[in-house]
Short mmCIF file of C-alpha atoms and ligand atoms in Angstrom, two decimals:
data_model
loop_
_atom_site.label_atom_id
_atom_site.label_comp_id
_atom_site.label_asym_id
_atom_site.label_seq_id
_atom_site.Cartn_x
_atom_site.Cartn_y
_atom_site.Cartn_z
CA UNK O 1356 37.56 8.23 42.66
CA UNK O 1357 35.31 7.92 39.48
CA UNK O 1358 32.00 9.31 39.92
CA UNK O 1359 30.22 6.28 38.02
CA UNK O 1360 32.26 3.07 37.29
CA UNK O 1361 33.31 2.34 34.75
CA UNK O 1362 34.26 5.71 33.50
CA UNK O 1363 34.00 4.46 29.47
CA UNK O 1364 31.34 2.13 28.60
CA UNK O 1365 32.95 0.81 25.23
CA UNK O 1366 30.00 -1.71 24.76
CA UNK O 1367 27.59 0.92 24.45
CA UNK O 1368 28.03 1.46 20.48
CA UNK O 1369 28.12 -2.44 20.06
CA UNK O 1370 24.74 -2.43 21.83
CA UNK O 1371 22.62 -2.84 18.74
CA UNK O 1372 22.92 -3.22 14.83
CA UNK O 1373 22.20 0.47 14.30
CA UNK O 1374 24.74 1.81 16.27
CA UNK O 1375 27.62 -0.53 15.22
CA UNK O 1376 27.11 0.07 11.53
CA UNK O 1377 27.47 3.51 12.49
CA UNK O 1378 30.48 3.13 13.88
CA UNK O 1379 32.43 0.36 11.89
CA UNK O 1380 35.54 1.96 10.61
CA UNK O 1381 35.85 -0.44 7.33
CA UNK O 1382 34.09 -1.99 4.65
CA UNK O 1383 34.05 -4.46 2.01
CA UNK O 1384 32.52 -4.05 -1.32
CA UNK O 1385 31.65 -5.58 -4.36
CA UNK O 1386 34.26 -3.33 -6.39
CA UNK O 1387 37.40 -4.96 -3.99
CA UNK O 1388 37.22 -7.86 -5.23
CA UNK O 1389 39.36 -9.30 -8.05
CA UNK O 1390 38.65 -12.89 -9.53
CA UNK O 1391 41.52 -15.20 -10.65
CA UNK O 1392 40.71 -17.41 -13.63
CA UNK O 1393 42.96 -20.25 -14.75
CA UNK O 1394 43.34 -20.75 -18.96
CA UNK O 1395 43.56 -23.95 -20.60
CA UNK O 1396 43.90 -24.61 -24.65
CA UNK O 1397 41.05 -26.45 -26.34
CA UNK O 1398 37.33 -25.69 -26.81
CA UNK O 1399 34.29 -26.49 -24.18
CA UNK O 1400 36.52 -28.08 -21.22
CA UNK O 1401 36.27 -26.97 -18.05
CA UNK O 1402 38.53 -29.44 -15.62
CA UNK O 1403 38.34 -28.68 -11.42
CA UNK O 1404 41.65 -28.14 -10.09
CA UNK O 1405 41.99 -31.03 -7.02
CA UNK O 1406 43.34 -28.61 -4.37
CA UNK O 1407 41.20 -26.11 -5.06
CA UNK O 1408 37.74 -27.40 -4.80
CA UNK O 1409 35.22 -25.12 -6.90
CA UNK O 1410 37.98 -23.45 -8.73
CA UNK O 1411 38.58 -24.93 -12.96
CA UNK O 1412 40.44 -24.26 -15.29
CA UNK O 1413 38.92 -23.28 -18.29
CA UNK O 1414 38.55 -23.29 -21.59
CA UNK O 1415 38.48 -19.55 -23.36
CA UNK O 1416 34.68 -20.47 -24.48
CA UNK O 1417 34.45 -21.36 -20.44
CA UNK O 1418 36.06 -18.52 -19.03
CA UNK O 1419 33.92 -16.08 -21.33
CA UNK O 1420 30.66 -17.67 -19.79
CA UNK O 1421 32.76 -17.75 -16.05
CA UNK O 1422 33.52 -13.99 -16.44
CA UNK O 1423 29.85 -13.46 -17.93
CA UNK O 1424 28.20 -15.04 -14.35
CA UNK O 1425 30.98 -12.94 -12.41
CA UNK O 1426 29.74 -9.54 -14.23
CA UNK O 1427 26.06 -10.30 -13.51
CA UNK O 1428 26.91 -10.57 -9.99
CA UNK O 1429 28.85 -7.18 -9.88
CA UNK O 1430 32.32 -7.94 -10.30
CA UNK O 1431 34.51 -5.71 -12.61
CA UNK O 1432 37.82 -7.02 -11.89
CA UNK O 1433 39.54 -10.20 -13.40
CA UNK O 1434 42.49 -11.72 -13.30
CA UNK O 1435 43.66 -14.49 -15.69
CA UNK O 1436 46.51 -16.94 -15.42
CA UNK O 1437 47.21 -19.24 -18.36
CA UNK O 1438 48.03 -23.04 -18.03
CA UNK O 1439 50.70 -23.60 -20.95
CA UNK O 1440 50.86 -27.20 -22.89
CA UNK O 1441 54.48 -28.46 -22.63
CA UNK O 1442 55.03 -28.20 -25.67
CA UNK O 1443 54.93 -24.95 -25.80
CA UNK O 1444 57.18 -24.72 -22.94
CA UNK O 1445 60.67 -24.02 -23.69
CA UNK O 1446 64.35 -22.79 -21.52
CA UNK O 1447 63.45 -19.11 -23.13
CA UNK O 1448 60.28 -19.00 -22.78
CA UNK O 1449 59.52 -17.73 -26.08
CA UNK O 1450 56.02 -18.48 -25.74
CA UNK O 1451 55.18 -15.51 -23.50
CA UNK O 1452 54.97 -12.97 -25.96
CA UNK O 1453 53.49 -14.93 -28.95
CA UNK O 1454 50.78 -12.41 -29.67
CA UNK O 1455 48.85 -15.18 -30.53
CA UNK O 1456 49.48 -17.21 -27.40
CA UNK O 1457 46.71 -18.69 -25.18
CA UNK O 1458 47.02 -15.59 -22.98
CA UNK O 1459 47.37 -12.50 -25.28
CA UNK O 1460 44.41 -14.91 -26.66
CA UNK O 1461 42.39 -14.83 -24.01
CA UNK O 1462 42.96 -11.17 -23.26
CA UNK O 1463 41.42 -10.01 -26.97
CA UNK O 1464 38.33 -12.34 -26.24
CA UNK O 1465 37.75 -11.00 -22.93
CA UNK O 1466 37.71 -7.61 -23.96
CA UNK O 1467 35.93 -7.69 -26.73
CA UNK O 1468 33.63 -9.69 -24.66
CA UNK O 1469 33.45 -6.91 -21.79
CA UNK O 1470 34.99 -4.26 -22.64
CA UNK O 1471 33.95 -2.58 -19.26
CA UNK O 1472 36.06 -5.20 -17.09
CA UNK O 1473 39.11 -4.24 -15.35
CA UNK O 1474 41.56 -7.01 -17.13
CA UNK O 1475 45.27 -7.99 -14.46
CA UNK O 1476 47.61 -9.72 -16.62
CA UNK O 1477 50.21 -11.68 -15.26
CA UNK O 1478 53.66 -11.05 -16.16
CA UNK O 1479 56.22 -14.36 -15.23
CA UNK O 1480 58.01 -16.72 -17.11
CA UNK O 1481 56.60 -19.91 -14.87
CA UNK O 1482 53.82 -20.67 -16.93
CA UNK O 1483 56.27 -20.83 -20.04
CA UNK O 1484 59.48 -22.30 -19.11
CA UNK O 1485 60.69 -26.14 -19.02
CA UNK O 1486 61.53 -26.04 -15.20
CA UNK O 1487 58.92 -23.93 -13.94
CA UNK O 1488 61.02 -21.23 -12.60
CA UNK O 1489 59.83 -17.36 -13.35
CA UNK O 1490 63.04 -16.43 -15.24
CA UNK O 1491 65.06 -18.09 -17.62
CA UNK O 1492 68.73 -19.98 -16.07
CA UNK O 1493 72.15 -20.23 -16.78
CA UNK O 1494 73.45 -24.08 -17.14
CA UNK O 1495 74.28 -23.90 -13.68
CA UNK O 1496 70.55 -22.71 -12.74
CA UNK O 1497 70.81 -19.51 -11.82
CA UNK O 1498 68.29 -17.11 -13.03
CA UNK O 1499 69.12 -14.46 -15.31
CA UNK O 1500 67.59 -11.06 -13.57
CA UNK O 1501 68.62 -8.59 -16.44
CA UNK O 1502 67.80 -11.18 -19.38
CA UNK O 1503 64.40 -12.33 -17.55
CA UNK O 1504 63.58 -8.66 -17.80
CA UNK O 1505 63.84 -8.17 -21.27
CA UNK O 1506 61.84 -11.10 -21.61
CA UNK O 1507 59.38 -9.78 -19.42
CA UNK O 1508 59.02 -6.36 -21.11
CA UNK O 1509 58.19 -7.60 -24.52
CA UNK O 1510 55.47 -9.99 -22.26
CA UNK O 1511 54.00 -6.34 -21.24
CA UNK O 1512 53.82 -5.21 -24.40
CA UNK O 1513 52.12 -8.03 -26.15
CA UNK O 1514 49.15 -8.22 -23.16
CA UNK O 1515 48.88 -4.49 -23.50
CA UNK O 1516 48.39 -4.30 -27.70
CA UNK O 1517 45.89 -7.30 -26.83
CA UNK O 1518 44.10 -5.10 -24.58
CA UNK O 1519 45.42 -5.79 -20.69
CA UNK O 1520 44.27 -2.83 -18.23
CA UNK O 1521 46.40 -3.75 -15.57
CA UNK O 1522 49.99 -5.76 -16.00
CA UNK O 1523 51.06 -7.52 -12.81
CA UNK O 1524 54.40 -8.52 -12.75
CA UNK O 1525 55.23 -11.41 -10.47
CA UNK O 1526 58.14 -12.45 -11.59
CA UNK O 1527 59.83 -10.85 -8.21
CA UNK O 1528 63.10 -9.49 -11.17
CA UNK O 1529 64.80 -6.58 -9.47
CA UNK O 1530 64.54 -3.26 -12.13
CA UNK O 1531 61.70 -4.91 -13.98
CA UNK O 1532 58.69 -2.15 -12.96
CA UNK O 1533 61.24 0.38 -14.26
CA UNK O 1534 61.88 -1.45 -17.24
CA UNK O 1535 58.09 -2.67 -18.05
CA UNK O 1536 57.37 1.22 -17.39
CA UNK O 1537 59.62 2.76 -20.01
CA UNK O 1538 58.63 -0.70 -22.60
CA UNK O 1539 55.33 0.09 -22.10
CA UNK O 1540 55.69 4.17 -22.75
CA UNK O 1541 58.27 3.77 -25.85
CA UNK O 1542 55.36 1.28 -27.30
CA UNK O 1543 52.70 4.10 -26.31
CA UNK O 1544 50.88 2.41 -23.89
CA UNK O 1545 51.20 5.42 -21.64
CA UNK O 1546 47.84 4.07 -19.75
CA UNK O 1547 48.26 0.50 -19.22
CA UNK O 1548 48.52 0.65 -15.20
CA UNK O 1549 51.12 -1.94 -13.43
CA UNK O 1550 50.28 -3.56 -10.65
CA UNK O 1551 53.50 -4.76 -9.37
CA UNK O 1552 53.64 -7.77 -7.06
CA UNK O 1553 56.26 -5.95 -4.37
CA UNK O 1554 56.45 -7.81 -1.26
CA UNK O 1555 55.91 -11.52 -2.77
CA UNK O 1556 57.21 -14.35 -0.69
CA UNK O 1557 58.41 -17.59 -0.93
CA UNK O 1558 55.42 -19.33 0.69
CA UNK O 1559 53.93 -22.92 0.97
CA UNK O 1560 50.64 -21.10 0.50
CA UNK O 1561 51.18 -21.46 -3.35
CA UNK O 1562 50.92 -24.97 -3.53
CA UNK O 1563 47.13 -25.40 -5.00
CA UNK O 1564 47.78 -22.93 -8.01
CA UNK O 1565 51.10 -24.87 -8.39
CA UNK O 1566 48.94 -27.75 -8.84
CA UNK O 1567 46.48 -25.65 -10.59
CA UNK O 1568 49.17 -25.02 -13.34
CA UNK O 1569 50.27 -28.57 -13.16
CA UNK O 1570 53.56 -28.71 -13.75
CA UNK O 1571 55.42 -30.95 -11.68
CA UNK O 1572 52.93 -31.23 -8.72
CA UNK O 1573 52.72 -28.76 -6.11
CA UNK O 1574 56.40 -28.19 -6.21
CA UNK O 1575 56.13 -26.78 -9.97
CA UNK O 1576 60.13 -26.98 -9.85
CA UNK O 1577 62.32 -29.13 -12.01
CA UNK O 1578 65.13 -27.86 -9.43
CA UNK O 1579 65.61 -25.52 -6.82
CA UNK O 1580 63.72 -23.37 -4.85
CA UNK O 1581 62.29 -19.68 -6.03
CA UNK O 1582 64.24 -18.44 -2.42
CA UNK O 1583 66.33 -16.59 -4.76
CA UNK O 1584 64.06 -14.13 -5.90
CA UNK O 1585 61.05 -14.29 -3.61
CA UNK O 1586 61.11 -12.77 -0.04
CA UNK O 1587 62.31 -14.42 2.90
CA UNK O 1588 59.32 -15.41 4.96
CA UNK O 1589 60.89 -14.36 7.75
CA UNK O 1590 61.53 -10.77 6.33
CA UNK O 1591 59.26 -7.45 7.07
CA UNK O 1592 61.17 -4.30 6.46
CA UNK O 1593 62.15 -5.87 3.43
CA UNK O 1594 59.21 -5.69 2.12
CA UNK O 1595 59.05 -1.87 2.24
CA UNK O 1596 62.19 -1.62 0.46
CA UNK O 1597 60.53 -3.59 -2.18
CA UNK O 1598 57.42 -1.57 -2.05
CA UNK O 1599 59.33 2.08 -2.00
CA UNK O 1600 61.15 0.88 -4.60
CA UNK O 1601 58.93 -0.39 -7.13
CA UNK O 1602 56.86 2.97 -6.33
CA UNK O 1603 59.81 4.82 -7.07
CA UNK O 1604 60.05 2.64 -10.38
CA UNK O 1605 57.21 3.81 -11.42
CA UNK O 1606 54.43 1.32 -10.15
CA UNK O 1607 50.76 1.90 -9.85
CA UNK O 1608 49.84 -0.11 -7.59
CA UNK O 1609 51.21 -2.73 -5.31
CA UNK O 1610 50.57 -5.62 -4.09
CA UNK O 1611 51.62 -8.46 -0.97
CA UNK O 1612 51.27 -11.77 -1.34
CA UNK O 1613 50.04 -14.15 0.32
CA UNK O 1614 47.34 -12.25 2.36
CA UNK O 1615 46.70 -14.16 5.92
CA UNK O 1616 49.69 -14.93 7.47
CA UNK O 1617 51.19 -11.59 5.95
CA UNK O 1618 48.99 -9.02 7.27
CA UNK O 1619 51.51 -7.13 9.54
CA UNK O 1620 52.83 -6.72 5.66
CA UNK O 1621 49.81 -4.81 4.37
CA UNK O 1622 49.83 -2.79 7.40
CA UNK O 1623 53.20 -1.70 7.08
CA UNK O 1624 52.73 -0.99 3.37
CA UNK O 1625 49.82 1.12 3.70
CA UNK O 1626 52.21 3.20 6.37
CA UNK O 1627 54.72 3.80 4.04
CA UNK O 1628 53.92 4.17 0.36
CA UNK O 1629 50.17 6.57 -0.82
CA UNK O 1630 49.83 3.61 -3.50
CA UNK O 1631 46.78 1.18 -3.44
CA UNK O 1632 47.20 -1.73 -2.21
CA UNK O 1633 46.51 -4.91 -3.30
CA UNK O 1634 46.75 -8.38 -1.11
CA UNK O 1635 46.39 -11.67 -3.11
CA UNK O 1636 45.21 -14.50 -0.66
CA UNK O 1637 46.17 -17.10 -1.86
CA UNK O 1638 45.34 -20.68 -3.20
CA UNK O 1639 46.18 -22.26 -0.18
CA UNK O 1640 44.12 -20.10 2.26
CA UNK O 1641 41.58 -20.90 0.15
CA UNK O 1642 41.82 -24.34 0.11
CA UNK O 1643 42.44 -24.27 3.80
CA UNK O 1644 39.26 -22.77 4.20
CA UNK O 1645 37.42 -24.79 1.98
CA UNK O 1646 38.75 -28.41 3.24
CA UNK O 1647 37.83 -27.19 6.90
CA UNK O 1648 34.62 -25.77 5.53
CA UNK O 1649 33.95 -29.53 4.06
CA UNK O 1650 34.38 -31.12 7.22
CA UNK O 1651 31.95 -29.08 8.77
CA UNK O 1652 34.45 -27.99 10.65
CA UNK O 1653 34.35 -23.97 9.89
CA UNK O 1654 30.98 -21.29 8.62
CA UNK O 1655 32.50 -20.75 5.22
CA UNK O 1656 30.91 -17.67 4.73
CA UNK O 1657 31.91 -16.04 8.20
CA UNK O 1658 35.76 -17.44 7.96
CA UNK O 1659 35.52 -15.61 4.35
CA UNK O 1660 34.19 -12.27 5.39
CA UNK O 1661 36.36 -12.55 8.21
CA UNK O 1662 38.96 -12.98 6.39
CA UNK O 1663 38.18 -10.18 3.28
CA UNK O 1664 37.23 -7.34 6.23
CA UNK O 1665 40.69 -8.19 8.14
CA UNK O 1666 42.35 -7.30 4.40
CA UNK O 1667 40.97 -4.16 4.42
CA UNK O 1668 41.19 -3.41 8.02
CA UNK O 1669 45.20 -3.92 7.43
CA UNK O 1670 44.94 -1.32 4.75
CA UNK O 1671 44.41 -2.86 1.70
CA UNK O 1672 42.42 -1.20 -1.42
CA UNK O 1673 41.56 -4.56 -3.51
CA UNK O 1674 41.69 -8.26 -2.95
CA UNK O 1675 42.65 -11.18 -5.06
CA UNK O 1676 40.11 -14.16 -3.94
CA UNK O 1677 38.78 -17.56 -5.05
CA UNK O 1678 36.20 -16.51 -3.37
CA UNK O 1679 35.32 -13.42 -5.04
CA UNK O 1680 32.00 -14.98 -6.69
CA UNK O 1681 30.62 -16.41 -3.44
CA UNK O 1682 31.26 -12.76 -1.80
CA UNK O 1683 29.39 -11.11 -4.10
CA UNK O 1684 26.47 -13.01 -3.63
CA UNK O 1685 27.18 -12.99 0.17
CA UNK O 1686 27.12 -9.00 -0.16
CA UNK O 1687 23.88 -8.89 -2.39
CA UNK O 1688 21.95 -11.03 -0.30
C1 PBG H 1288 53.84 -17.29 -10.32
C2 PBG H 1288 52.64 -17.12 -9.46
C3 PBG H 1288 52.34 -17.88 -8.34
C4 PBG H 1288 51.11 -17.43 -7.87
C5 PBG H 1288 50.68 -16.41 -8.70
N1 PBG H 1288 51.66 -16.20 -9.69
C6 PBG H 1288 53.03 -19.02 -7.73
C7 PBG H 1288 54.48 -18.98 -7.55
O1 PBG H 1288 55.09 -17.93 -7.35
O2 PBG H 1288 55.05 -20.06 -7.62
C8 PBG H 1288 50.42 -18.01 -6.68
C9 PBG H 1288 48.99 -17.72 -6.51
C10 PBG H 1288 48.29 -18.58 -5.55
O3 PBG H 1288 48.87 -19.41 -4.84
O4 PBG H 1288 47.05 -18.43 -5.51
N2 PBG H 1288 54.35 -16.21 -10.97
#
């Protein structure tokens, strides 16, 4: 029937280098990647996280010098995440918008630093609250949505006057992009962008940063679970409710989180909302990688470009990795 078999010869534009660079459909750059950075108080420390091998948390001094190596090498995004001392931990979680606090700290440093960095706040009360939990509780333990969000606006505020590009709420609160969006405009901070974590489940993946933040090891929880405010792993057209409604909320961007195991998730976002999208992969996919990397057991570098090119081929714009210092010098070299 065919005059020649076979009719389509897809393994003729693989056939050499040439060809299949002119033909690959997505790329990874440099200016995807964002690079998480952990805060601690004190002066010149600079303490690995166990989980996380070849990720510390540092010391502002540190970070300054961290962020210095990561702008030499091309990258122009940061995120930071502050480790709070207990005792500055409280069931209100005051601490979060003490515009002197280790974060709003670390913010003015950075950007006076670099002013030309792209600078992702967080916005959650976990860092800053007794029992670990992103919102403040009743005595029973429930968490207070509509009080959290006040809470969580006056956070925005206080990272934006420090000088935060990018606000990422979290916190999974329902109403808080709205209410972070008019916060942020009454204050006139009509340009600070928000990045709003949208589809962010309740996964085991977190377990390194919940190390990483030490509080109450790897389950970071003086009770409960956070099931009652982050997605049902089980859950995918949930997730665009989330995302169409935080874009109708006013969000900038958004983002899913974890990245591996949730990549049907970035692939439905990107066929439902025009927003960027961001996926976070996570501390445990990094670890993952890097214990089975240790053992000799997996190329590092391949699983990691693997991994960063099947982010973008699910649709996402940007990429919040560990690894975002050892790309960049994978890409330059
Ligand atoms: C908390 C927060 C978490 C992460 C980022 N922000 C953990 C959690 O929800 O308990 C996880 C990041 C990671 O695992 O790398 N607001």
């Amino acid at each position: 029937m065919y005059s020649s078999f076979p009719l389509h010869r897809a393994r003729r534009t693989r056939n050499n280098n040439a060809f299949r660079n002119l033909v690959r459909e997505n790329h990874l750059s440099i200016q995807d990647l964002i690079y998480p950075l952990f805060i601690i108080e004190g002066h010149n420390q600079k303490i690995e996280i166990a989980s996380m091998p070849g990720c510390f948390r540092l010391t502002i001094d540190l970070l300054l010098k961290e962020i210095a190596e990561a702008v030499k090498l091309g990258i122009q995004h940061i995120a930071i995440f502050p480790v709070i001392p207990n005792e500055n931990k409280s069931e209100s979680a005051d601490e979060a918008y003490n515009p002197n606090g280790l974060t709003q700290t670390a913010i003015k440093e950075i950007k006076n630093n670099f002013p030309e960095i792209c600078l992702i706040t967080d916005i959650a009360l976990d860092p800053y609250t007794i029992h670990g939990h992103d919102g403040i509780c009743d005595s029973k333990g429930n968490i207070l949505n509509d009080q959290t969000v006040e809470i969580l606006c006056k956070m925005a505020i206080v990272q934006a006057e420090a000088g935060a590009d990018i606000v990422a709420p979290s916190d999974m609160m329902d109403g808080r992009v709205y209410s972070i969006r008019q916060a942020l405009d009454k204050a006139g901070f009509q340009d600070t962008l928000i990045l709003s974590y949208s589809a962010k489940y309740a996964s085991s993946f977190y377990g390194p940063f919940r190390d990483a933040l030490n509080s109450h090891l790897n389950s970071n929880l003086q009770f409960g679970d956070k099931k009652t405010y982050q997605m049902d792993i089980a859950n995918a057209k949930e997730a665009e409710k989330e995302i169409l409604h935080d874009e109708a909320e006013g969000a900038d961007m958004v983002m899913v989180k974890p990245g591996l195991a949730y990549l049907d998730i970035v692939y439905r976002a990107s066929q439902i909302t025009t927003l960027p999208i961001i996926v976070y992969s996570v501390s445990g996919e990094y670890s993952m990688i890097k214990a089975a990397a240790q053992n000799g057991w997996l190329n590092e570098k391949q699983i990691v470009l693997e991994s960063m090119i099947a982010f973008k081929r699910a649709g996402a714009s940007g990429i919040i990795t560990y690894f975002a210092k050892d790309i960049a010098r994978y890409l330059t070299d």
